[in-house]
PDB file of C-alpha atoms in Angstrom:
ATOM      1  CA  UNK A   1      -6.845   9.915   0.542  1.00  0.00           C
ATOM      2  CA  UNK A   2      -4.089  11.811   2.251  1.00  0.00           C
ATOM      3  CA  UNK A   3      -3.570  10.488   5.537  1.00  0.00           C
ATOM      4  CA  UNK A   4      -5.415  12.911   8.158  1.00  0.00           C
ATOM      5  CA  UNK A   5      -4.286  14.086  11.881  1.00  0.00           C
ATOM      6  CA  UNK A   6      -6.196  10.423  13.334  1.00  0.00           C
ATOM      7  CA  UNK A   7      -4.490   8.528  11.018  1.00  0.00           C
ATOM      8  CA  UNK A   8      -0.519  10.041  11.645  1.00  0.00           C
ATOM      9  CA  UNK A   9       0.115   8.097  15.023  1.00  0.00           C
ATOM     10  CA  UNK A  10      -1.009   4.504  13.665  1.00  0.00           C
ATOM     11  CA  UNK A  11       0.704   5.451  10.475  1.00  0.00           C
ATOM     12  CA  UNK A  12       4.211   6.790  11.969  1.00  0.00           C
ATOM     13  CA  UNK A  13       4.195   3.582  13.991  1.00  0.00           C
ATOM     14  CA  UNK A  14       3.699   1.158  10.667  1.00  0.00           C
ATOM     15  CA  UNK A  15       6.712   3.867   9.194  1.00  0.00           C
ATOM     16  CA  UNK A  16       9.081   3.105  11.950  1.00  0.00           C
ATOM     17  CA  UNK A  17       8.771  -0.736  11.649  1.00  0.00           C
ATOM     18  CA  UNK A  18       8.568  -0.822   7.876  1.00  0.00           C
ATOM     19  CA  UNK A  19      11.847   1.052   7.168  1.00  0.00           C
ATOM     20  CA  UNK A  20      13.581   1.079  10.803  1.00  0.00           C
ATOM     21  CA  UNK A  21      13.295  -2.099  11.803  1.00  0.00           C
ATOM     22  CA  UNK A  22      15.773  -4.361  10.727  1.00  0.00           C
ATOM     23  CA  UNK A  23      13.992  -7.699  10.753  1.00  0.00           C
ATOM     24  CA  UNK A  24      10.910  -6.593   9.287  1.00  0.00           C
ATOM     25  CA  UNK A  25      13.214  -5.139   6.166  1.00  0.00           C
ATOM     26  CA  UNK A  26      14.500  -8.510   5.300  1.00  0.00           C
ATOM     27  CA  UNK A  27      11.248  -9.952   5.112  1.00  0.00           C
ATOM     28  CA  UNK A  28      10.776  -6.992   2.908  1.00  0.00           C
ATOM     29  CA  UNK A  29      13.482  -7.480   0.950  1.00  0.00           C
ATOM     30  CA  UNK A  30      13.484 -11.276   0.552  1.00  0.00           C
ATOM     31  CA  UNK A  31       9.119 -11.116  -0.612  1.00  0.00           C
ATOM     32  CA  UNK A  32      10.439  -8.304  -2.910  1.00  0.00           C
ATOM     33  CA  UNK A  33      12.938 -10.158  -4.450  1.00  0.00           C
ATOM     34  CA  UNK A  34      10.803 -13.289  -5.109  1.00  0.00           C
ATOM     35  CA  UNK A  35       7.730 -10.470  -6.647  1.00  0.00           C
ATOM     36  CA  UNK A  36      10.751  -9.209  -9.246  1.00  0.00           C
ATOM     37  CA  UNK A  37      11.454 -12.692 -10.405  1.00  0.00           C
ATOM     38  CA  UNK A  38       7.794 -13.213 -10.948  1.00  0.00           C
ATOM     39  CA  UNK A  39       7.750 -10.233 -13.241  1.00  0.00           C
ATOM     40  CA  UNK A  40      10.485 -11.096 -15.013  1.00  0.00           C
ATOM     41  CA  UNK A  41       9.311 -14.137 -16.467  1.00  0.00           C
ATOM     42  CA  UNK A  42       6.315 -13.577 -17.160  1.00  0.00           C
ATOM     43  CA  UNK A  43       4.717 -10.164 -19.392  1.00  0.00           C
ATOM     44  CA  UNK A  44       1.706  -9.491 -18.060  1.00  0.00           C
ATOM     45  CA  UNK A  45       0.131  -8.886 -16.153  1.00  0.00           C
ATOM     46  CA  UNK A  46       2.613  -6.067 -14.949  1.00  0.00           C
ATOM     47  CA  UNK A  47       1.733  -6.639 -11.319  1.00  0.00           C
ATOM     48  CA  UNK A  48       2.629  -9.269  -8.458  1.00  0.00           C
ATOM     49  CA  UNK A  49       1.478  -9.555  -5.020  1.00  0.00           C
ATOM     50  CA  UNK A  50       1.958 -11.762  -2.231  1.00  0.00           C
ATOM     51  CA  UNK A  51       1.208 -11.930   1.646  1.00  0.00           C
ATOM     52  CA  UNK A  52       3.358 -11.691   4.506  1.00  0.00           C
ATOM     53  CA  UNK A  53       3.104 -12.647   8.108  1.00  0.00           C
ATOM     54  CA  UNK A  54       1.448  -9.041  10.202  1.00  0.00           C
ATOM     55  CA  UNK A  55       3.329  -9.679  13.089  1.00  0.00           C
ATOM     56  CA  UNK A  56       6.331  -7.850  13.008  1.00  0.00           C
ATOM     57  CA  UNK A  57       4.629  -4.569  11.862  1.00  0.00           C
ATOM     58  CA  UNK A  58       2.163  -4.661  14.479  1.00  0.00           C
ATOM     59  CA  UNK A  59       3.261  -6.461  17.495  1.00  0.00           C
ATOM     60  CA  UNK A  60       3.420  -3.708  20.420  1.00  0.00           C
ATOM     61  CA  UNK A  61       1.210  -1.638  18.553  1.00  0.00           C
ATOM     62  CA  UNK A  62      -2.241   0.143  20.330  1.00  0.00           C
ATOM     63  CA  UNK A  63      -4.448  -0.601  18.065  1.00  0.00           C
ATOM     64  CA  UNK A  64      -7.414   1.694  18.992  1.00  0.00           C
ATOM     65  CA  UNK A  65      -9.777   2.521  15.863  1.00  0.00           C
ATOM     66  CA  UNK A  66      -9.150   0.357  13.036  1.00  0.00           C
ATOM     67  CA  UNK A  67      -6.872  -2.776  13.499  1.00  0.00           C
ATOM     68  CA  UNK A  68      -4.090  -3.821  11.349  1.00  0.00           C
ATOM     69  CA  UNK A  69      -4.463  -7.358  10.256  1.00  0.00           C
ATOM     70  CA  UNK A  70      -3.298  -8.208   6.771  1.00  0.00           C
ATOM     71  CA  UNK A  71      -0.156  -7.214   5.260  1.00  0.00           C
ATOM     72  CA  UNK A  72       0.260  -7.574   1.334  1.00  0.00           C
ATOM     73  CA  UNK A  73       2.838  -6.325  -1.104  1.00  0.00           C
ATOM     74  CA  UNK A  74       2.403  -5.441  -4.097  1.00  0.00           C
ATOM     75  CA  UNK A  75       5.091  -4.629  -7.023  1.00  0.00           C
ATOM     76  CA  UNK A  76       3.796  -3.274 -10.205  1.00  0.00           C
ATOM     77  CA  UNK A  77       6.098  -2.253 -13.283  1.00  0.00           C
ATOM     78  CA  UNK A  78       7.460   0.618 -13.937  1.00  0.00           C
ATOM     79  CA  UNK A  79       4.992   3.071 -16.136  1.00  0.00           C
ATOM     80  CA  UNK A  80       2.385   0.310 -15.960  1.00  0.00           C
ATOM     81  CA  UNK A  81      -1.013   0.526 -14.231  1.00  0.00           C
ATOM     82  CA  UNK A  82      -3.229  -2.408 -13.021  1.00  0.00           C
ATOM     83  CA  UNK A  83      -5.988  -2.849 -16.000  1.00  0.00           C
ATOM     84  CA  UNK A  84      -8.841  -2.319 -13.497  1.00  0.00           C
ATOM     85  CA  UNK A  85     -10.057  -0.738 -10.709  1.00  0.00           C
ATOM     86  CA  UNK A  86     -10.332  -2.721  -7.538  1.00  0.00           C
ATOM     87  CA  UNK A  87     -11.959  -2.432  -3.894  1.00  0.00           C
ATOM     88  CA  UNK A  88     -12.185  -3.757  -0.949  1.00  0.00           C
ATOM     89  CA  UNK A  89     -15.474  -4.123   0.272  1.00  0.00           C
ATOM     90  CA  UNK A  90     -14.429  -4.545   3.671  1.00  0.00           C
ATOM     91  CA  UNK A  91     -11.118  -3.256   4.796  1.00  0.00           C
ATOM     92  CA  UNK A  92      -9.637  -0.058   5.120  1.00  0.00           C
ATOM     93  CA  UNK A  93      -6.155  -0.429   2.913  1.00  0.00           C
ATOM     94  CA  UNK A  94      -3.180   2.038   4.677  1.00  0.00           C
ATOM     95  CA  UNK A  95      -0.425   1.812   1.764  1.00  0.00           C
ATOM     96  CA  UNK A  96       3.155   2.985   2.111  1.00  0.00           C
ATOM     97  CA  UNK A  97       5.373   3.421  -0.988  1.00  0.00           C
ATOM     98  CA  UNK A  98       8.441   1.443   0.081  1.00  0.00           C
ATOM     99  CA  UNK A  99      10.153   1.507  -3.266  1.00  0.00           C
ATOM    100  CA  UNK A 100       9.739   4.070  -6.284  1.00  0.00           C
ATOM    101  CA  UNK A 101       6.704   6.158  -6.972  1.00  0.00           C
ATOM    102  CA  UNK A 102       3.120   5.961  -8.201  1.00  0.00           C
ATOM    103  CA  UNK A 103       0.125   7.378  -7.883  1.00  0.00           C
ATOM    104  CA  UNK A 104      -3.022   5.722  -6.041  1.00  0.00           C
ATOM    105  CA  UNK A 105      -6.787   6.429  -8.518  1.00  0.00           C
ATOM    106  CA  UNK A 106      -9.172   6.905  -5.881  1.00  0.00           C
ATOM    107  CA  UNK A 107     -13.251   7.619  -5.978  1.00  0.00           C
ATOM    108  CA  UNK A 108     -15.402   8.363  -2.727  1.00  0.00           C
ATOM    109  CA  UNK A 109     -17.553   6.560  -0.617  1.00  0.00           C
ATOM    110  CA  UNK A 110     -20.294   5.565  -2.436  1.00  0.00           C
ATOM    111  CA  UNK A 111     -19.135   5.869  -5.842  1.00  0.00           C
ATOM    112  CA  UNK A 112     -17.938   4.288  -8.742  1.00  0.00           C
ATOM    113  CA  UNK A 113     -15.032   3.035 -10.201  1.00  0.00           C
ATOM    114  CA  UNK A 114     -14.822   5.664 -12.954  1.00  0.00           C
ATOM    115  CA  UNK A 115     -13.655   9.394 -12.522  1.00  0.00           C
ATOM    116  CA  UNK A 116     -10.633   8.390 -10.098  1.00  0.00           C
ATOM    117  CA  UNK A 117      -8.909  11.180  -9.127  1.00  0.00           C
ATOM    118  CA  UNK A 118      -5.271  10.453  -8.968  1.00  0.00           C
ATOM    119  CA  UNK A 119      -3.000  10.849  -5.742  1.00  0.00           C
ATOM    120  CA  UNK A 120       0.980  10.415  -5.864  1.00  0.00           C
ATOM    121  CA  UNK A 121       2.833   8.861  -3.528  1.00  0.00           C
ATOM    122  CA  UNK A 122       7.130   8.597  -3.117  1.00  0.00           C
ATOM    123  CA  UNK A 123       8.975   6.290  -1.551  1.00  0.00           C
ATOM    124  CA  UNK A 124      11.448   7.718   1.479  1.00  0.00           C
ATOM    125  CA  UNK A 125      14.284   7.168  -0.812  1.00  0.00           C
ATOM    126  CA  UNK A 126      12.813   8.034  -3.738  1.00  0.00           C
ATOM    127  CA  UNK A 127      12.727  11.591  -2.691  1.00  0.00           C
ATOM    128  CA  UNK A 128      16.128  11.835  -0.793  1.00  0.00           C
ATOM    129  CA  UNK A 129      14.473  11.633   2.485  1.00  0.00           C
ATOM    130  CA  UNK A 130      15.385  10.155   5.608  1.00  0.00           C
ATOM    131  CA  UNK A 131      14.288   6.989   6.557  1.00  0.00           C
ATOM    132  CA  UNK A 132      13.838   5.501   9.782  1.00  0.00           C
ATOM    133  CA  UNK A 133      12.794   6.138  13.444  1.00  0.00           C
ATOM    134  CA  UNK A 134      11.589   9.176  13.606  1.00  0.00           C
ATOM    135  CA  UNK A 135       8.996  10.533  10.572  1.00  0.00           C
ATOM    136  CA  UNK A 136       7.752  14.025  10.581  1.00  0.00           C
ATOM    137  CA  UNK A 137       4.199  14.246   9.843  1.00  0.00           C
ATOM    138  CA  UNK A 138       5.108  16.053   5.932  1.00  0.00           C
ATOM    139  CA  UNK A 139       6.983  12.325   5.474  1.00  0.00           C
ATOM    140  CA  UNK A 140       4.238  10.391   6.202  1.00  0.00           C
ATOM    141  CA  UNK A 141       1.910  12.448   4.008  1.00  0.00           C
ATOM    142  CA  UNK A 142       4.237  11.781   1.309  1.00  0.00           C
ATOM    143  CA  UNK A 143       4.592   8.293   1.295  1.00  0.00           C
ATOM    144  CA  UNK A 144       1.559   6.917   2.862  1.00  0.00           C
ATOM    145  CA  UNK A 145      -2.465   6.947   1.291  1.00  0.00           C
ATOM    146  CA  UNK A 146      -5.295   5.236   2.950  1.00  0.00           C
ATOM    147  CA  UNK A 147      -8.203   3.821   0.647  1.00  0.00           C
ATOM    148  CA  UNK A 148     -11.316   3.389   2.858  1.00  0.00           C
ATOM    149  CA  UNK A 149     -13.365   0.341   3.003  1.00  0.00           C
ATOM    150  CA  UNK A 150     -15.529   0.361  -0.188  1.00  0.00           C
ATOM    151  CA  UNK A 151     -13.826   3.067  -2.053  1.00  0.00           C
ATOM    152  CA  UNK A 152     -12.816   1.670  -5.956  1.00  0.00           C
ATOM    153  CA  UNK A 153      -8.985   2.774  -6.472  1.00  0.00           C
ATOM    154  CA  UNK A 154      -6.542   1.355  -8.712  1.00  0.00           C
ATOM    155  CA  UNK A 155      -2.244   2.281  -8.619  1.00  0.00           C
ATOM    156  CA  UNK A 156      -0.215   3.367 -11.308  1.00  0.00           C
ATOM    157  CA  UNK A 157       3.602   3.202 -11.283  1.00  0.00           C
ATOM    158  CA  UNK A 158       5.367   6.224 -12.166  1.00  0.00           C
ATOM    159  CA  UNK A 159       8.406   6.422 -14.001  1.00  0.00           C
ATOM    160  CA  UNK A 160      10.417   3.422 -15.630  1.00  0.00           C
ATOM    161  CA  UNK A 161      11.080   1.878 -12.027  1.00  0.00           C
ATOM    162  CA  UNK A 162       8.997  -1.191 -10.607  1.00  0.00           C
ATOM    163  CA  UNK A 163       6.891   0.471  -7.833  1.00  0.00           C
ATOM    164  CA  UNK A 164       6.786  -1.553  -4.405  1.00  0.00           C
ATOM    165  CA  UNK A 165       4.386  -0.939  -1.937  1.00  0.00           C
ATOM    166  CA  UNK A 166       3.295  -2.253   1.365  1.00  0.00           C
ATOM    167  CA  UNK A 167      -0.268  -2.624   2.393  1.00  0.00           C
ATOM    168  CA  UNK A 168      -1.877  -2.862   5.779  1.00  0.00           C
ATOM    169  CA  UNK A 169      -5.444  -3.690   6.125  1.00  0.00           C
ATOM    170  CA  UNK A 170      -8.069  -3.962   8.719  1.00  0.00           C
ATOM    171  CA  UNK A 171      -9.703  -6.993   7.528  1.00  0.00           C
ATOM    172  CA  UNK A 172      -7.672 -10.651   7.829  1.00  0.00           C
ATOM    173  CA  UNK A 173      -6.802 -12.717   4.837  1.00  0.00           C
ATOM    174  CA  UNK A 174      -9.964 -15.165   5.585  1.00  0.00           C
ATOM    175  CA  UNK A 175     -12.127 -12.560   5.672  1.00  0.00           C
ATOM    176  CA  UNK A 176     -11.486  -9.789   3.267  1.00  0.00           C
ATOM    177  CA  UNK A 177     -13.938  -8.810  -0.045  1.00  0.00           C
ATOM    178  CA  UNK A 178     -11.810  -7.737  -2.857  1.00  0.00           C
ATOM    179  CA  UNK A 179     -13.209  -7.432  -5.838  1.00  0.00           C
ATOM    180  CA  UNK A 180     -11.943  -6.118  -9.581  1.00  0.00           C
ATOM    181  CA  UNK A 181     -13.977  -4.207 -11.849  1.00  0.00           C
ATOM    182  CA  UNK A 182     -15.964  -5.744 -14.504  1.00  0.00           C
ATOM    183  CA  UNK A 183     -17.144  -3.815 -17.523  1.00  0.00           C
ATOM    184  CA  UNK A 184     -20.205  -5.029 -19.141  1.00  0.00           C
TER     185      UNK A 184
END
């Protein structure tokens, strides 16, 4: 869903330290690099994910509503989709596109995982704009998506470029439901 005026301040926040902060960019780049040489040796599936420490992204932060406690990134190739719908049973998932472009399949509350209604999402440099300190609210819109806790969703890379994206949720590693769709 597109992020909403409660969401923006939590949101501009995670956009500051995810592409202004220098330290939290290498660990960025150097998980990134290690989810492209998993792709490339292997064919499928098109996707790779991995977990990195919270800490940089949050420390500092308020924290009012919903807490940020996991961070996971994800790389999928480019034009690919993952073969199933997902959720996460319970954890909100706040996703920024940090490299490329995709689009985010996402049902409602409630529902189920088919009849997702697609939602794309850029990358700051993917659409020539600035990155940094200071978002404007149209930025955020653009490169962020939130999937609420219990909502099936699945992401589709657009274009022939490997999509990276970084996700923040509210539930820890230890303590997260994820789940993958199972047709019967």
């Amino acid at each position: 869903m597109r992020p909403d005026r409660g969401s923006l301040p939590l949101l501009r926040r995670l956009h500051e330290r995810v592409f202004g902060c220098p330290e939290a960019r290498t660990v960025l780049e150097a998980a990134f690099e290690e989810l492209d040489s998993v792709l490339e040796g292997r064919p499928d599936p098109p996707h790779a994910a991995c977990v990195i420490p919270v800490e940089p992204f949050v420390e500092g932060i308020f924290q009012v509503s919903e807490p940020v406690r996991l961070c996971r990134l994800f790389l999928l190739r480019g034009g690919a989709r993952m073969a199933v719908p997902e959720i996460h049973r319970n954890s909100v998932q706040r996703l920024v596109s940090y490299r490329g472009r995709g689009r985010i399949h996402q049902g409602t509350p409630d529902g189920g995982p088919l009849g997702l209604r697609p939602r794309e999402i850029v990358s700051p440099v993917a659409d020539g704009s600035p990155t940094g300190m200071s978002p404007d609210d149209s930025e955020i819109v653009r490169c962020w998506d939130i999937v609420p806790a219990g909502v099936w969703h699945h992401p589709e890379a657009g274009g022939r470029r490997d999509w990276a994206t970084v996700t923040f949720h509210s539930a820890r590693e230890d303590e997260i439901v994820d789940e993958l769709w199972e047709e019967s």
